[in-house]
CSV table of C-alpha atoms in Angstrom, one decimal:
chain,number,residue,atom,x,y,z
A,1,MET,CA,10.1,31.1,-0.3
A,2,LYS,CA,7.1,31.8,-2.5
A,3,ASN,CA,9.0,30.6,-5.6
A,4,LEU,CA,10.1,27.5,-3.7
A,5,SER,CA,6.6,26.8,-2.6
A,6,ILE,CA,5.2,27.1,-6.1
A,7,PHE,CA,8.0,24.9,-7.5
A,8,LEU,CA,7.2,22.2,-5.0
A,9,GLN,CA,3.6,22.0,-6.2
A,10,LYS,CA,4.6,21.1,-9.8
A,11,GLU,CA,3.8,17.7,-11.0
A,12,ASP,CA,7.2,17.3,-12.7
A,13,CYS,CA,9.2,18.8,-9.9
A,14,ASP,CA,12.9,17.9,-10.1
A,15,LEU,CA,14.4,16.9,-6.8
A,16,SER,CA,17.9,18.2,-7.6
A,17,LEU,CA,16.7,21.6,-8.7
A,18,CYS,CA,14.5,21.9,-5.6
A,19,ILE,CA,17.4,21.1,-3.3
A,20,ASP,CA,19.7,23.5,-5.0
A,21,TYR,CA,17.1,26.3,-4.7
A,22,ALA,CA,16.4,25.4,-1.1
A,23,ASN,CA,20.1,25.6,-0.4
A,24,ASN,CA,20.2,29.1,-1.8
A,25,VAL,CA,17.2,30.1,0.4
A,26,TYR,CA,19.0,28.5,3.4
A,27,ASP,CA,22.1,30.6,2.8
A,28,GLU,CA,20.1,33.7,2.4
A,29,ILE,CA,18.2,33.1,5.7
A,30,ASN,CA,21.5,32.6,7.5
A,31,GLU,CA,22.8,35.9,6.1
A,32,MET,CA,19.7,37.6,7.3
A,33,ARG,CA,20.3,36.0,10.7
A,34,ARG,CA,23.8,37.4,10.8
A,35,ASP,CA,22.7,40.9,9.8
A,36,SER,CA,19.4,40.7,11.8
A,37,GLU,CA,19.6,44.3,13.2
A,38,LEU,CA,20.0,45.8,9.8
A,39,LYS,CA,17.4,43.5,8.1
A,40,PHE,CA,14.8,43.9,10.8
A,41,LYS,CA,15.0,47.7,10.9
A,42,ASP,CA,13.2,48.1,7.5
A,43,LEU,CA,10.6,45.5,8.5
A,44,PHE,CA,9.9,47.2,11.8
A,45,VAL,CA,9.5,50.6,10.1
A,46,ALA,CA,7.0,49.1,7.6
A,47,ALA,CA,5.2,47.4,10.5
A,48,LYS,CA,5.1,50.5,12.5
A,49,GLU,CA,3.6,52.5,9.7
A,50,MET,CA,0.9,49.9,9.2
A,51,ALA,CA,0.2,49.8,12.9
A,52,GLU,CA,-0.2,53.6,13.0
A,53,LYS,CA,-2.8,53.4,10.2
A,54,MET,CA,-4.8,50.9,12.4
A,55,SER,CA,-4.3,53.0,15.5
A,56,ILE,CA,-2.2,50.3,17.2
A,57,ASN,CA,0.7,51.0,19.5
A,58,LEU,CA,3.7,48.7,19.2
A,59,VAL,CA,4.5,48.4,22.9
A,60,PRO,CA,6.3,45.3,24.3
A,61,PRO,CA,4.8,43.4,27.2
A,62,ARG,CA,5.8,44.4,30.7
A,63,ASN,CA,8.8,42.7,32.3
A,64,ILE,CA,8.3,40.9,35.6
A,65,GLY,CA,10.7,39.3,38.0
A,66,VAL,CA,9.6,35.6,37.5
A,67,GLN,CA,8.5,34.7,33.9
A,68,LYS,CA,7.3,31.2,33.1
A,69,ASN,CA,5.3,31.5,29.9
A,70,ARG,CA,7.6,33.8,27.8
A,71,ASP,CA,11.0,35.4,27.9
A,72,ASN,CA,11.8,38.8,29.2
A,73,TYR,CA,13.6,40.9,26.6
A,74,GLU,CA,14.9,44.3,27.7
A,75,GLY,CA,15.3,47.3,25.3
A,76,SER,CA,13.3,49.2,22.8
A,77,PRO,CA,10.2,47.9,21.1
A,78,GLU,CA,12.2,47.2,18.0
A,79,ALA,CA,14.8,45.1,19.9
A,80,TYR,CA,12.0,43.2,21.7
A,81,PHE,CA,10.2,42.2,18.6
A,82,ARG,CA,13.4,41.3,16.8
A,83,ARG,CA,14.5,39.0,19.6
A,84,SER,CA,11.1,37.5,20.4
A,85,ILE,CA,9.7,37.1,16.9
A,86,PHE,CA,12.1,37.7,14.0
A,87,LEU,CA,15.1,35.7,15.2
A,88,PRO,CA,13.1,32.6,16.4
A,89,PHE,CA,11.2,32.6,13.1
A,90,LEU,CA,14.5,32.6,11.1
A,91,ASP,CA,15.9,29.9,13.3
A,92,HIS,CA,12.8,27.7,12.9
A,93,LEU,CA,12.7,28.3,9.1
A,94,SER,CA,16.4,27.5,8.7
A,95,MET,CA,16.1,24.3,10.8
A,96,GLN,CA,13.1,23.1,8.7
A,97,LEU,CA,14.9,23.7,5.4
A,98,LYS,CA,17.9,21.9,6.6
A,99,THR,CA,15.9,18.9,7.9
A,100,ARG,CA,13.7,18.7,4.8
A,101,PHE,CA,16.2,19.4,2.0
A,102,ILE,CA,19.8,20.1,2.9
A,103,ASP,CA,20.4,16.9,4.9
A,104,HIS,CA,19.5,14.9,1.8
A,105,ARG,CA,21.8,16.7,-0.5
A,106,GLU,CA,24.7,14.2,-0.1
A,107,LEU,CA,22.4,11.2,-0.9
A,108,LEU,CA,21.0,13.0,-3.9
A,109,SER,CA,24.5,13.8,-5.2
A,110,LYS,CA,25.4,10.1,-5.0
A,111,ILE,CA,22.3,8.9,-6.9
A,112,GLN,CA,22.8,11.6,-9.5
A,113,ASN,CA,26.2,10.0,-10.3
A,114,ILE,CA,24.5,7.4,-12.4
A,115,LEU,CA,23.2,10.0,-14.8
A,116,PRO,CA,25.3,10.0,-18.0
A,117,ILE,CA,26.1,13.7,-17.7
A,118,LYS,CA,27.8,13.0,-14.4
A,119,CYS,CA,28.8,9.4,-14.6
A,120,SER,CA,31.2,10.1,-17.5
A,121,GLU,CA,33.3,12.3,-15.2
A,122,LEU,CA,33.6,9.8,-12.2
A,123,ASN,CA,36.9,8.3,-11.2
A,124,THR,CA,37.5,5.0,-9.4
A,125,LYS,CA,37.2,6.5,-5.9
A,126,GLU,CA,34.0,8.3,-6.7
A,127,ILE,CA,32.5,5.1,-8.1
A,128,SER,CA,33.4,3.2,-4.9
A,129,GLU,CA,31.8,5.9,-2.7
A,130,THR,CA,28.7,5.8,-4.8
A,131,VAL,CA,28.4,2.1,-4.5
A,132,ASN,CA,28.9,2.2,-0.7
A,133,THR,CA,26.2,4.8,-0.4
A,134,PHE,CA,23.7,2.7,-2.4
A,135,ALA,CA,24.6,-0.4,-0.4
A,136,LYS,CA,23.9,1.4,2.8
A,137,GLU,CA,20.6,3.1,1.7
A,138,TRP,CA,19.2,0.4,-0.7
A,139,PRO,CA,20.9,-2.9,-0.1
A,140,ASN,CA,18.1,-5.0,-1.4
A,141,ASP,CA,18.0,-3.2,-4.8
A,142,ILE,CA,21.6,-4.1,-5.8
A,143,LYS,CA,21.7,-7.1,-8.1
A,144,GLY,CA,24.6,-9.3,-7.0
A,145,SER,CA,27.5,-8.2,-4.8
A,146,THR,CA,29.0,-4.7,-4.4
A,147,ASP,CA,31.9,-5.8,-6.7
A,148,ASP,CA,29.4,-6.7,-9.4
A,149,PHE,CA,27.8,-3.3,-9.0
A,150,ILE,CA,31.2,-1.5,-9.2
A,151,ALA,CA,31.9,-3.4,-12.5
A,152,GLU,CA,28.4,-2.5,-13.7
A,153,ILE,CA,28.9,1.2,-13.0
A,154,THR,CA,32.3,1.0,-14.7
A,155,MET,CA,30.7,-0.4,-17.9
A,156,TRP,CA,27.9,2.1,-17.6
A,157,ARG,CA,30.5,4.9,-17.4
A,158,ARG,CA,32.1,3.6,-20.6
A,159,HIS,CA,28.7,3.6,-22.2
A,160,CYS,CA,28.2,7.2,-21.2
A,161,LEU,CA,31.6,8.2,-22.5
A,162,ASN,CA,30.7,6.8,-25.9
A,163,MET,CA,27.7,9.2,-26.1
A,164,SER,CA,28.2,12.6,-27.6
A,165,LYS,CA,28.2,15.3,-24.9
A,166,ASP,CA,25.1,17.1,-26.4
A,167,LYS,CA,23.1,13.9,-26.3
A,168,ARG,CA,23.8,12.7,-22.8
A,169,PRO,CA,20.5,12.7,-20.8
A,170,LYS,CA,20.4,15.0,-17.8
A,171,SER,CA,17.3,13.6,-16.0
A,172,PHE,CA,16.4,10.2,-14.6
A,173,ILE,CA,13.4,9.7,-16.8
A,174,ASP,CA,15.3,10.5,-20.0
A,175,THR,CA,18.1,8.2,-18.9
A,176,LEU,CA,15.7,5.3,-18.3
A,177,ASN,CA,14.8,5.3,-22.0
A,178,THR,CA,18.4,4.7,-22.9
A,179,CYS,CA,19.3,2.2,-20.2
A,180,ASP,CA,19.0,-1.5,-21.0
A,181,SER,CA,17.4,-3.3,-18.0
A,182,THR,CA,19.2,-6.6,-19.0
A,183,LEU,CA,22.7,-5.2,-19.3
A,184,TYR,CA,22.5,-2.8,-16.4
A,185,GLN,CA,20.0,-4.3,-14.0
A,186,SER,CA,21.1,-2.3,-10.9
A,187,ILE,CA,21.6,0.9,-12.8
A,188,HIS,CA,18.1,0.6,-14.2
A,189,ARG,CA,16.7,0.0,-10.8
A,190,PHE,CA,18.3,3.0,-9.2
A,191,LEU,CA,17.2,5.2,-12.2
A,192,GLN,CA,13.7,4.2,-11.3
A,193,ILE,CA,14.3,5.1,-7.7
A,194,GLY,CA,15.7,8.5,-8.7
A,195,ALA,CA,12.8,9.2,-11.1
A,196,THR,CA,10.2,8.4,-8.4
A,197,LEU,CA,11.8,10.1,-5.4
A,198,PRO,CA,9.0,12.3,-4.0
A,199,VAL,CA,9.8,16.0,-3.5
A,200,SER,CA,6.6,16.9,-1.8
A,201,VAL,CA,3.1,15.5,-1.2
A,202,ALA,CA,1.4,18.2,-3.3
A,203,THR,CA,0.1,15.7,-5.9
A,204,SER,CA,-1.5,13.4,-3.4
A,205,GLU,CA,-3.0,16.3,-1.5
A,206,ARG,CA,-4.3,17.7,-4.7
A,207,SER,CA,-6.4,14.5,-5.2
A,208,PHE,CA,-7.8,14.9,-1.6
A,209,SER,CA,-8.7,18.5,-2.4
A,210,CYS,CA,-10.6,17.4,-5.5
A,211,LEU,CA,-12.4,14.8,-3.4
A,212,ARG,CA,-13.4,17.4,-0.9
A,213,ARG,CA,-14.9,19.6,-3.7
A,214,LEU,CA,-16.9,16.7,-5.1
A,215,LYS,CA,-18.1,14.7,-2.1
A,216,THR,CA,-19.8,17.4,-0.1
A,217,TYR,CA,-22.3,16.9,2.7
A,218,LEU,CA,-25.2,17.4,0.2
A,219,ARG,CA,-23.8,14.7,-2.1
A,220,ASN,CA,-22.5,12.3,0.5
A,221,LYS,CA,-24.2,9.3,-1.1
A,222,THR,CA,-22.4,9.6,-4.4
A,223,GLY,CA,-21.6,6.1,-5.7
A,224,GLU,CA,-17.9,5.0,-6.0
A,225,GLU,CA,-17.9,4.6,-9.7
A,226,ARG,CA,-19.5,8.0,-10.3
A,227,LEU,CA,-17.2,9.6,-7.7
A,228,ASN,CA,-14.1,8.2,-9.4
A,229,GLY,CA,-15.3,9.4,-12.8
A,230,LEU,CA,-15.9,12.9,-11.6
A,231,MET,CA,-12.5,13.0,-9.9
A,232,LEU,CA,-10.7,11.9,-13.0
A,233,LEU,CA,-12.6,14.4,-15.1
A,234,ASN,CA,-11.6,17.2,-12.6
A,235,LEU,CA,-8.0,16.2,-12.4
A,236,TYR,CA,-7.3,15.5,-16.1
A,237,ARG,CA,-9.0,18.4,-17.7
A,238,ASP,CA,-6.8,18.2,-20.8
A,239,VAL,CA,-8.5,14.9,-21.8
A,240,GLU,CA,-11.2,15.7,-24.3
A,241,VAL,CA,-14.5,13.8,-23.8
A,242,THR,CA,-17.1,13.9,-26.5
A,243,TYR,CA,-20.8,14.0,-26.0
A,244,ASP,CA,-21.4,11.0,-28.2
A,245,GLU,CA,-19.2,8.8,-26.0
A,246,ILE,CA,-21.1,9.9,-22.9
A,247,ILE,CA,-24.5,9.1,-24.6
A,248,ASN,CA,-23.3,5.7,-25.8
A,249,ILE,CA,-22.2,4.7,-22.3
A,250,MET,CA,-25.4,5.9,-20.8
A,251,ALA,CA,-27.4,4.1,-23.5
A,252,LYS,CA,-25.9,0.7,-22.5
A,253,VAL,CA,-27.7,1.0,-19.1
A,254,PRO,CA,-31.3,-0.4,-19.2
A,255,ARG,CA,-33.7,2.5,-18.9
A,256,ARG,CA,-37.1,3.5,-20.2
A,257,LEU,CA,-35.8,6.4,-22.3
A,258,ASP,CA,-34.2,5.5,-25.6
A,259,LEU,CA,-31.1,7.6,-25.9
A,260,ILE,CA,-30.0,6.2,-29.3
A,261,LEU,CA,-32.5,6.8,-32.0
């Protein structure tokens, strides 16, 4: 989960790679769920050793006849914490991964069919299924009828077959540079959609975090132009800004001090 979390925060995060890795995590969690007794045993031993160092006794809550706020789990402390904490956590995590990533895997596989590395291997049936999926999800982005789109993908497939295998683009952005927007209008549109599909909100949240660092309570009256400039400098640290440029910009503002001698 740590690697998936770090990968989701990348600016150039690829949606297909993210879903593939999330699917692997999903399968691993389900396997842990099936072997929960064996998997939780080691965790409980480590938690028990840590609790002993802190002088904490791992004792389950008492059982009562009528329970409204929590479930009664009978058995040893290990069995109680496994049923009340470990298993619900795995179920919740598995459900969130499925809702966020796994359920969109089929749609992603269809939009990836227009990439040259995959489009060259499509047959007539797969082309029709891809067009039907696009017509259902993005009906307003298809230029013309579905039959026109099928013909366009067929010609795009022929174009991909004429490429050498080692030069066929594998990503949406690289494919956009080789796709003519006049000859393949719908293909070009869906390549743009595939290249801009958001994987996470890390990039937008990163800008809000930068705003929080700059616009503090002590500097709440910072002007909009200065605030935007400071944010851009903080976000794009790879852009080199020379002192001469800063002095020339400040010198254009009327002031008593002559900055340019």
